Amino acid sequence: MLIAQVKDNQPLLHHKVQQICQANTPLDGDTTREGNRRSRDETRLVEVFDPEGALAGTEWAEHVGAVFRVQRTTHRRVTATGLWETTRETAYFVCPHILPAALCARAIRDHWAIENRLHYVRDGSFREDDSRIRSNPGVFARLRSFAANILRGNNLDNVSDGRYRLAIAGLDALRSLRLM
């Protein structure tokens, strides 16, 4: 299943997709809610639209069989004031086939799980974006991922905290880690 996000860097397609969603009623919809995780309360509405030839005559006509609109409303608690700040965001996705909204919602969330578990950890915990390695940076990126996987394999959910605790505990703690 291929689902691609349509962003502003494709202005013609982005505009057409917005028009499709505004002019048609959705074929299917799915609402999910994640409550109070990390001081955030998030509601997502995923809607499926049939482009019905609206892309005819464009280079996208044979590739886009369905359009998905994801509307996300996020309530985030601001620690300084104790108040809740609300943001709304709309994203558009395309797919060659019409799929159920619940399946699309799950696929989009699974993609972000990869982003959060891998890229965020490599940048946040290992400060990969600050790295000054210019010769074979891919090797070191793989080593960072390898280190994160070893920590997760030893039931350490928080990679940053795990690195800190291992650094303080010394070599005996490193030797106690399972590699496989």
Short mmCIF file of N, CA and C in Angstrom, two decimals, residues 38-178:
data_model
loop_
_atom_site.label_atom_id
_atom_site.label_comp_id
_atom_site.label_asym_id
_atom_site.label_seq_id
_atom_site.Cartn_x
_atom_site.Cartn_y
_atom_site.Cartn_z
N ARG A 38 1.66 13.04 27.16
CA ARG A 38 2.69 14.08 27.17
C ARG A 38 2.06 15.47 27.12
N SER A 39 1.06 15.65 27.93
CA SER A 39 0.33 16.92 28.04
C SER A 39 -0.31 17.34 26.72
N ARG A 40 -0.72 16.35 25.93
CA ARG A 40 -1.38 16.62 24.66
C ARG A 40 -2.63 15.78 24.55
N ASP A 41 -3.64 16.35 23.97
CA ASP A 41 -4.88 15.65 23.68
C ASP A 41 -5.13 15.86 22.19
N GLU A 42 -5.15 14.77 21.43
CA GLU A 42 -5.19 14.91 19.98
C GLU A 42 -6.36 14.13 19.39
N THR A 43 -7.09 14.77 18.48
CA THR A 43 -8.19 14.13 17.77
C THR A 43 -7.89 14.22 16.28
N ARG A 44 -8.01 13.08 15.59
CA ARG A 44 -7.76 13.04 14.15
C ARG A 44 -8.99 12.55 13.42
N LEU A 45 -9.35 13.25 12.37
CA LEU A 45 -10.44 12.85 11.48
C LEU A 45 -9.82 12.54 10.12
N VAL A 46 -9.95 11.29 9.68
CA VAL A 46 -9.44 10.88 8.36
C VAL A 46 -10.65 10.65 7.47
N GLU A 47 -10.66 11.33 6.32
CA GLU A 47 -11.76 11.19 5.37
C GLU A 47 -11.21 10.74 4.02
N VAL A 48 -11.98 9.88 3.34
CA VAL A 48 -11.60 9.34 2.03
C VAL A 48 -12.47 9.97 0.96
N PHE A 49 -11.84 10.43 -0.12
CA PHE A 49 -12.55 11.04 -1.23
C PHE A 49 -12.18 10.34 -2.54
N ASP A 50 -13.14 10.25 -3.43
CA ASP A 50 -12.91 9.73 -4.78
C ASP A 50 -12.65 10.93 -5.70
N PRO A 51 -11.49 10.98 -6.39
CA PRO A 51 -11.21 12.14 -7.24
C PRO A 51 -12.12 12.25 -8.46
N GLU A 52 -12.81 11.16 -8.83
CA GLU A 52 -13.81 11.17 -9.91
C GLU A 52 -13.38 11.96 -11.14
N GLY A 53 -12.20 11.75 -11.63
CA GLY A 53 -11.76 12.40 -12.85
C GLY A 53 -11.34 13.85 -12.69
N ALA A 54 -11.29 14.35 -11.46
CA ALA A 54 -10.90 15.75 -11.24
C ALA A 54 -9.44 15.98 -11.62
N LEU A 55 -8.66 14.91 -11.71
CA LEU A 55 -7.25 15.04 -12.08
C LEU A 55 -7.01 14.67 -13.54
N ALA A 56 -8.08 14.47 -14.30
CA ALA A 56 -7.95 14.11 -15.71
C ALA A 56 -7.17 15.20 -16.45
N GLY A 57 -6.27 14.75 -17.30
CA GLY A 57 -5.45 15.70 -18.05
C GLY A 57 -4.20 16.15 -17.33
N THR A 58 -4.00 15.66 -16.11
CA THR A 58 -2.78 15.99 -15.37
C THR A 58 -1.87 14.77 -15.33
N GLU A 59 -0.64 14.97 -14.96
CA GLU A 59 0.30 13.86 -14.86
C GLU A 59 -0.04 12.91 -13.71
N TRP A 60 -0.94 13.32 -12.84
CA TRP A 60 -1.30 12.53 -11.66
C TRP A 60 -2.52 11.64 -11.89
N ALA A 61 -3.20 11.79 -13.00
CA ALA A 61 -4.48 11.11 -13.23
C ALA A 61 -4.39 9.59 -13.06
N GLU A 62 -3.37 8.96 -13.59
CA GLU A 62 -3.29 7.50 -13.51
C GLU A 62 -2.71 6.99 -12.20
N HIS A 63 -2.17 7.90 -11.38
CA HIS A 63 -1.54 7.49 -10.12
C HIS A 63 -2.42 7.70 -8.90
N VAL A 64 -3.40 8.57 -9.00
CA VAL A 64 -4.22 8.91 -7.84
C VAL A 64 -5.62 8.34 -8.00
N GLY A 65 -5.95 7.34 -7.17
CA GLY A 65 -7.27 6.74 -7.18
C GLY A 65 -8.10 7.15 -5.98
N ALA A 66 -7.44 7.74 -4.98
CA ALA A 66 -8.14 8.18 -3.78
C ALA A 66 -7.38 9.34 -3.15
N VAL A 67 -8.13 10.20 -2.49
CA VAL A 67 -7.57 11.34 -1.77
C VAL A 67 -8.01 11.20 -0.32
N PHE A 68 -7.08 11.47 0.60
CA PHE A 68 -7.37 11.40 2.02
C PHE A 68 -7.09 12.76 2.65
N ARG A 69 -8.02 13.21 3.46
CA ARG A 69 -7.82 14.44 4.22
C ARG A 69 -7.73 14.07 5.69
N VAL A 70 -6.68 14.52 6.34
CA VAL A 70 -6.49 14.28 7.77
C VAL A 70 -6.55 15.61 8.48
N GLN A 71 -7.56 15.77 9.33
CA GLN A 71 -7.71 16.99 10.12
C GLN A 71 -7.37 16.65 11.56
N ARG A 72 -6.34 17.34 12.06
CA ARG A 72 -5.87 17.05 13.41
C ARG A 72 -6.08 18.28 14.29
N THR A 73 -6.74 18.06 15.42
CA THR A 73 -6.93 19.10 16.43
C THR A 73 -6.16 18.67 17.66
N THR A 74 -5.24 19.53 18.09
CA THR A 74 -4.38 19.20 19.22
C THR A 74 -4.56 20.23 20.32
N HIS A 75 -4.79 19.74 21.52
CA HIS A 75 -4.84 20.58 22.71
C HIS A 75 -3.57 20.27 23.49
N ARG A 76 -2.73 21.28 23.68
CA ARG A 76 -1.45 21.09 24.36
C ARG A 76 -1.43 21.98 25.60
N ARG A 77 -1.07 21.39 26.72
CA ARG A 77 -1.01 22.15 27.98
C ARG A 77 0.29 22.94 28.02
N VAL A 78 0.16 24.23 28.19
CA VAL A 78 1.32 25.12 28.30
C VAL A 78 1.72 25.15 29.77
N THR A 79 2.91 24.65 30.06
CA THR A 79 3.32 24.53 31.47
C THR A 79 3.50 25.88 32.15
N ALA A 80 3.89 26.89 31.42
CA ALA A 80 4.11 28.21 32.03
C ALA A 80 2.82 28.82 32.57
N THR A 81 1.71 28.61 31.84
CA THR A 81 0.45 29.23 32.24
C THR A 81 -0.54 28.24 32.82
N GLY A 82 -0.36 26.95 32.52
CA GLY A 82 -1.33 25.95 32.95
C GLY A 82 -2.56 25.87 32.07
N LEU A 83 -2.60 26.72 31.03
CA LEU A 83 -3.73 26.74 30.12
C LEU A 83 -3.50 25.80 28.94
N TRP A 84 -4.58 25.50 28.24
CA TRP A 84 -4.50 24.62 27.07
C TRP A 84 -4.48 25.47 25.80
N GLU A 85 -3.55 25.15 24.90
CA GLU A 85 -3.43 25.83 23.62
C GLU A 85 -3.94 24.87 22.54
N THR A 86 -4.81 25.35 21.65
CA THR A 86 -5.40 24.51 20.62
C THR A 86 -4.82 24.88 19.26
N THR A 87 -4.40 23.84 18.52
CA THR A 87 -3.94 24.04 17.15
C THR A 87 -4.71 23.08 16.24
N ARG A 88 -4.91 23.53 15.01
CA ARG A 88 -5.61 22.71 14.01
C ARG A 88 -4.73 22.64 12.78
N GLU A 89 -4.69 21.45 12.20
CA GLU A 89 -3.84 21.22 11.04
C GLU A 89 -4.56 20.29 10.08
N THR A 90 -4.43 20.55 8.79
CA THR A 90 -5.02 19.69 7.77
C THR A 90 -3.91 19.21 6.85
N ALA A 91 -3.87 17.91 6.61
CA ALA A 91 -2.88 17.32 5.71
C ALA A 91 -3.63 16.50 4.66
N TYR A 92 -3.04 16.41 3.49
CA TYR A 92 -3.65 15.68 2.38
C TYR A 92 -2.72 14.55 1.94
N PHE A 93 -3.34 13.42 1.61
CA PHE A 93 -2.60 12.25 1.15
C PHE A 93 -3.29 11.70 -0.09
N VAL A 94 -2.53 11.01 -0.92
CA VAL A 94 -3.09 10.36 -2.11
C VAL A 94 -2.65 8.90 -2.12
N CYS A 95 -3.44 8.09 -2.82
CA CYS A 95 -3.19 6.66 -2.91
C CYS A 95 -3.75 6.17 -4.24
N PRO A 96 -3.15 5.12 -4.83
CA PRO A 96 -3.68 4.61 -6.10
C PRO A 96 -5.05 3.94 -5.98
N HIS A 97 -5.43 3.52 -4.76
CA HIS A 97 -6.68 2.76 -4.57
C HIS A 97 -7.49 3.37 -3.44
N ILE A 98 -8.78 3.21 -3.53
CA ILE A 98 -9.65 3.64 -2.43
C ILE A 98 -9.54 2.62 -1.31
N LEU A 99 -9.22 3.10 -0.13
CA LEU A 99 -9.04 2.25 1.05
C LEU A 99 -9.95 2.73 2.17
N PRO A 100 -10.25 1.86 3.13
CA PRO A 100 -11.04 2.30 4.28
C PRO A 100 -10.29 3.37 5.08
N ALA A 101 -11.00 4.31 5.62
CA ALA A 101 -10.40 5.41 6.38
C ALA A 101 -9.62 4.91 7.59
N ALA A 102 -10.14 3.88 8.26
CA ALA A 102 -9.47 3.35 9.45
C ALA A 102 -8.11 2.76 9.09
N LEU A 103 -8.02 2.09 7.95
CA LEU A 103 -6.75 1.52 7.50
C LEU A 103 -5.74 2.62 7.18
N CYS A 104 -6.20 3.67 6.52
CA CYS A 104 -5.32 4.81 6.22
C CYS A 104 -4.85 5.50 7.49
N ALA A 105 -5.75 5.69 8.43
CA ALA A 105 -5.39 6.33 9.69
C ALA A 105 -4.29 5.54 10.38
N ARG A 106 -4.44 4.22 10.38
CA ARG A 106 -3.43 3.35 11.02
C ARG A 106 -2.09 3.44 10.29
N ALA A 107 -2.11 3.42 8.96
CA ALA A 107 -0.87 3.49 8.18
C ALA A 107 -0.14 4.81 8.41
N ILE A 108 -0.88 5.90 8.46
CA ILE A 108 -0.26 7.21 8.68
C ILE A 108 0.32 7.28 10.08
N ARG A 109 -0.38 6.78 11.08
CA ARG A 109 0.14 6.76 12.46
C ARG A 109 1.36 5.86 12.57
N ASP A 110 1.35 4.72 11.88
CA ASP A 110 2.50 3.82 11.91
C ASP A 110 3.74 4.49 11.33
N HIS A 111 3.55 5.29 10.29
CA HIS A 111 4.68 6.02 9.72
C HIS A 111 5.27 6.97 10.76
N TRP A 112 4.42 7.67 11.49
CA TRP A 112 4.92 8.60 12.49
C TRP A 112 5.56 7.87 13.66
N ALA A 113 5.14 6.63 13.92
CA ALA A 113 5.78 5.84 14.96
C ALA A 113 7.24 5.58 14.59
N ILE A 114 7.49 5.32 13.31
CA ILE A 114 8.86 5.14 12.85
C ILE A 114 9.63 6.44 13.02
N GLU A 115 9.03 7.53 12.63
CA GLU A 115 9.68 8.84 12.76
C GLU A 115 10.03 9.12 14.22
N ASN A 116 9.11 8.85 15.12
CA ASN A 116 9.34 9.14 16.53
C ASN A 116 10.34 8.18 17.17
N ARG A 117 10.28 6.88 16.80
CA ARG A 117 11.17 5.91 17.42
C ARG A 117 12.58 5.95 16.85
N LEU A 118 12.74 6.36 15.62
CA LEU A 118 14.06 6.30 15.02
C LEU A 118 14.68 7.69 14.85
N HIS A 119 14.10 8.51 14.01
CA HIS A 119 14.72 9.78 13.68
C HIS A 119 14.77 10.73 14.87
N TYR A 120 13.70 10.80 15.64
CA TYR A 120 13.69 11.69 16.79
C TYR A 120 14.73 11.25 17.83
N VAL A 121 14.85 9.94 18.04
CA VAL A 121 15.82 9.43 19.01
C VAL A 121 17.24 9.71 18.52
N ARG A 122 17.49 9.47 17.23
CA ARG A 122 18.85 9.71 16.72
C ARG A 122 19.21 11.19 16.81
N ASP A 123 18.25 12.07 16.62
CA ASP A 123 18.57 13.49 16.70
C ASP A 123 18.53 13.97 18.15
N GLY A 124 17.50 13.59 18.91
CA GLY A 124 17.36 14.08 20.28
C GLY A 124 18.34 13.47 21.25
N SER A 125 18.49 12.15 21.23
CA SER A 125 19.35 11.49 22.20
C SER A 125 20.82 11.45 21.77
N PHE A 126 21.04 11.25 20.48
CA PHE A 126 22.41 11.14 19.98
C PHE A 126 22.90 12.41 19.30
N ARG A 127 22.03 13.44 19.23
CA ARG A 127 22.38 14.75 18.66
C ARG A 127 22.99 14.60 17.26
N GLU A 128 22.34 13.80 16.44
CA GLU A 128 22.86 13.51 15.12
C GLU A 128 22.96 14.75 14.23
N ASP A 129 22.01 15.67 14.35
CA ASP A 129 22.05 16.88 13.52
C ASP A 129 23.24 17.78 13.87
N ASP A 130 23.77 17.66 15.07
CA ASP A 130 24.92 18.46 15.48
C ASP A 130 26.25 17.79 15.13
N SER A 131 26.19 16.58 14.57
CA SER A 131 27.40 15.83 14.27
C SER A 131 28.24 16.56 13.22
N ARG A 132 29.55 16.57 13.43
CA ARG A 132 30.46 17.21 12.49
C ARG A 132 31.20 16.17 11.65
N ILE A 133 30.73 14.93 11.68
CA ILE A 133 31.35 13.87 10.90
C ILE A 133 31.00 14.08 9.44
N ARG A 134 32.00 14.22 8.61
CA ARG A 134 31.78 14.45 7.18
C ARG A 134 32.23 13.27 6.34
N SER A 135 33.06 12.42 6.88
CA SER A 135 33.55 11.26 6.15
C SER A 135 32.75 10.03 6.57
N ASN A 136 32.01 9.45 5.65
CA ASN A 136 31.16 8.28 5.91
C ASN A 136 30.15 8.50 7.04
N PRO A 137 29.32 9.53 6.96
CA PRO A 137 28.36 9.77 8.04
C PRO A 137 27.33 8.66 8.17
N GLY A 138 27.05 7.93 7.08
CA GLY A 138 26.08 6.84 7.12
C GLY A 138 26.49 5.72 8.06
N VAL A 139 27.80 5.48 8.15
CA VAL A 139 28.30 4.43 9.06
C VAL A 139 27.97 4.80 10.49
N PHE A 140 28.19 6.04 10.85
CA PHE A 140 27.91 6.47 12.22
C PHE A 140 26.41 6.54 12.50
N ALA A 141 25.62 6.85 11.49
CA ALA A 141 24.17 6.83 11.66
C ALA A 141 23.70 5.41 11.98
N ARG A 142 24.26 4.44 11.29
CA ARG A 142 23.90 3.04 11.56
C ARG A 142 24.36 2.60 12.95
N LEU A 143 25.53 3.08 13.37
CA LEU A 143 26.01 2.76 14.72
C LEU A 143 25.08 3.35 15.79
N ARG A 144 24.58 4.56 15.55
CA ARG A 144 23.63 5.16 16.50
C ARG A 144 22.35 4.34 16.56
N SER A 145 21.86 3.90 15.40
CA SER A 145 20.65 3.07 15.38
C SER A 145 20.91 1.73 16.07
N PHE A 146 22.09 1.17 15.85
CA PHE A 146 22.47 -0.09 16.49
C PHE A 146 22.48 0.07 18.01
N ALA A 147 23.05 1.18 18.50
CA ALA A 147 23.08 1.44 19.94
C ALA A 147 21.67 1.60 20.50
N ALA A 148 20.81 2.32 19.78
CA ALA A 148 19.43 2.50 20.25
C ALA A 148 18.70 1.16 20.30
N ASN A 149 18.93 0.30 19.30
CA ASN A 149 18.28 -1.01 19.28
C ASN A 149 18.78 -1.90 20.41
N ILE A 150 20.05 -1.81 20.76
CA ILE A 150 20.56 -2.59 21.90
C ILE A 150 19.88 -2.13 23.18
N LEU A 151 19.74 -0.82 23.36
CA LEU A 151 19.07 -0.31 24.57
C LEU A 151 17.62 -0.76 24.61
N ARG A 152 16.91 -0.69 23.47
CA ARG A 152 15.51 -1.13 23.43
C ARG A 152 15.40 -2.63 23.67
N GLY A 153 16.36 -3.38 23.14
CA GLY A 153 16.36 -4.83 23.35
C GLY A 153 16.57 -5.22 24.80
N ASN A 154 17.10 -4.31 25.58
CA ASN A 154 17.29 -4.53 27.01
C ASN A 154 16.20 -3.85 27.83
N ASN A 155 15.05 -3.63 27.19
CA ASN A 155 13.86 -3.08 27.84
C ASN A 155 14.06 -1.68 28.42
N LEU A 156 14.87 -0.86 27.76
CA LEU A 156 15.01 0.54 28.13
C LEU A 156 14.19 1.36 27.14
N ASP A 157 13.07 1.89 27.60
CA ASP A 157 12.19 2.64 26.70
C ASP A 157 12.73 4.03 26.38
N ASN A 158 13.34 4.65 27.36
CA ASN A 158 13.86 6.00 27.18
C ASN A 158 15.35 5.91 26.86
N VAL A 159 15.70 6.10 25.60
CA VAL A 159 17.09 5.92 25.15
C VAL A 159 18.01 6.94 25.82
N SER A 160 17.56 8.18 25.92
CA SER A 160 18.39 9.22 26.53
C SER A 160 18.69 8.89 27.99
N ASP A 161 17.67 8.49 28.73
CA ASP A 161 17.85 8.12 30.13
C ASP A 161 18.73 6.88 30.25
N GLY A 162 18.54 5.91 29.37
CA GLY A 162 19.35 4.70 29.39
C GLY A 162 20.82 4.99 29.14
N ARG A 163 21.11 5.87 28.20
CA ARG A 163 22.50 6.26 27.93
C ARG A 163 23.11 6.91 29.16
N TYR A 164 22.36 7.78 29.81
CA TYR A 164 22.86 8.48 31.00
C TYR A 164 23.16 7.48 32.12
N ARG A 165 22.22 6.58 32.37
CA ARG A 165 22.42 5.60 33.45
C ARG A 165 23.59 4.67 33.17
N LEU A 166 23.76 4.27 31.92
CA LEU A 166 24.90 3.41 31.57
C LEU A 166 26.22 4.15 31.71
N ALA A 167 26.23 5.43 31.38
CA ALA A 167 27.46 6.22 31.51
C ALA A 167 27.88 6.35 32.97
N ILE A 168 26.91 6.50 33.85
CA ILE A 168 27.22 6.62 35.28
C ILE A 168 27.61 5.28 35.87
N ALA A 169 26.95 4.20 35.44
CA ALA A 169 27.19 2.87 36.02
C ALA A 169 28.52 2.28 35.59
N GLY A 170 29.06 2.69 34.46
CA GLY A 170 30.39 2.22 34.06
C GLY A 170 30.38 0.96 33.23
N LEU A 171 31.56 0.35 33.13
CA LEU A 171 31.77 -0.80 32.25
C LEU A 171 30.97 -2.03 32.65
N ASP A 172 30.76 -2.24 33.94
CA ASP A 172 29.99 -3.41 34.37
C ASP A 172 28.57 -3.36 33.80
N ALA A 173 27.98 -2.18 33.78
CA ALA A 173 26.63 -2.04 33.22
C ALA A 173 26.64 -2.32 31.72
N LEU A 174 27.66 -1.86 31.02
CA LEU A 174 27.77 -2.13 29.58
C LEU A 174 27.92 -3.63 29.31
N ARG A 175 28.71 -4.30 30.15
CA ARG A 175 28.91 -5.75 29.97
C ARG A 175 27.63 -6.54 30.25
N SER A 176 26.74 -5.99 31.04
CA SER A 176 25.51 -6.70 31.39
C SER A 176 24.44 -6.64 30.29
N LEU A 177 24.65 -5.79 29.29
CA LEU A 177 23.66 -5.67 28.20
C LEU A 177 23.66 -6.90 27.30
N ARG A 178 22.46 -7.31 26.92
CA ARG A 178 22.33 -8.37 25.92
C ARG A 178 22.46 -7.73 24.54
#
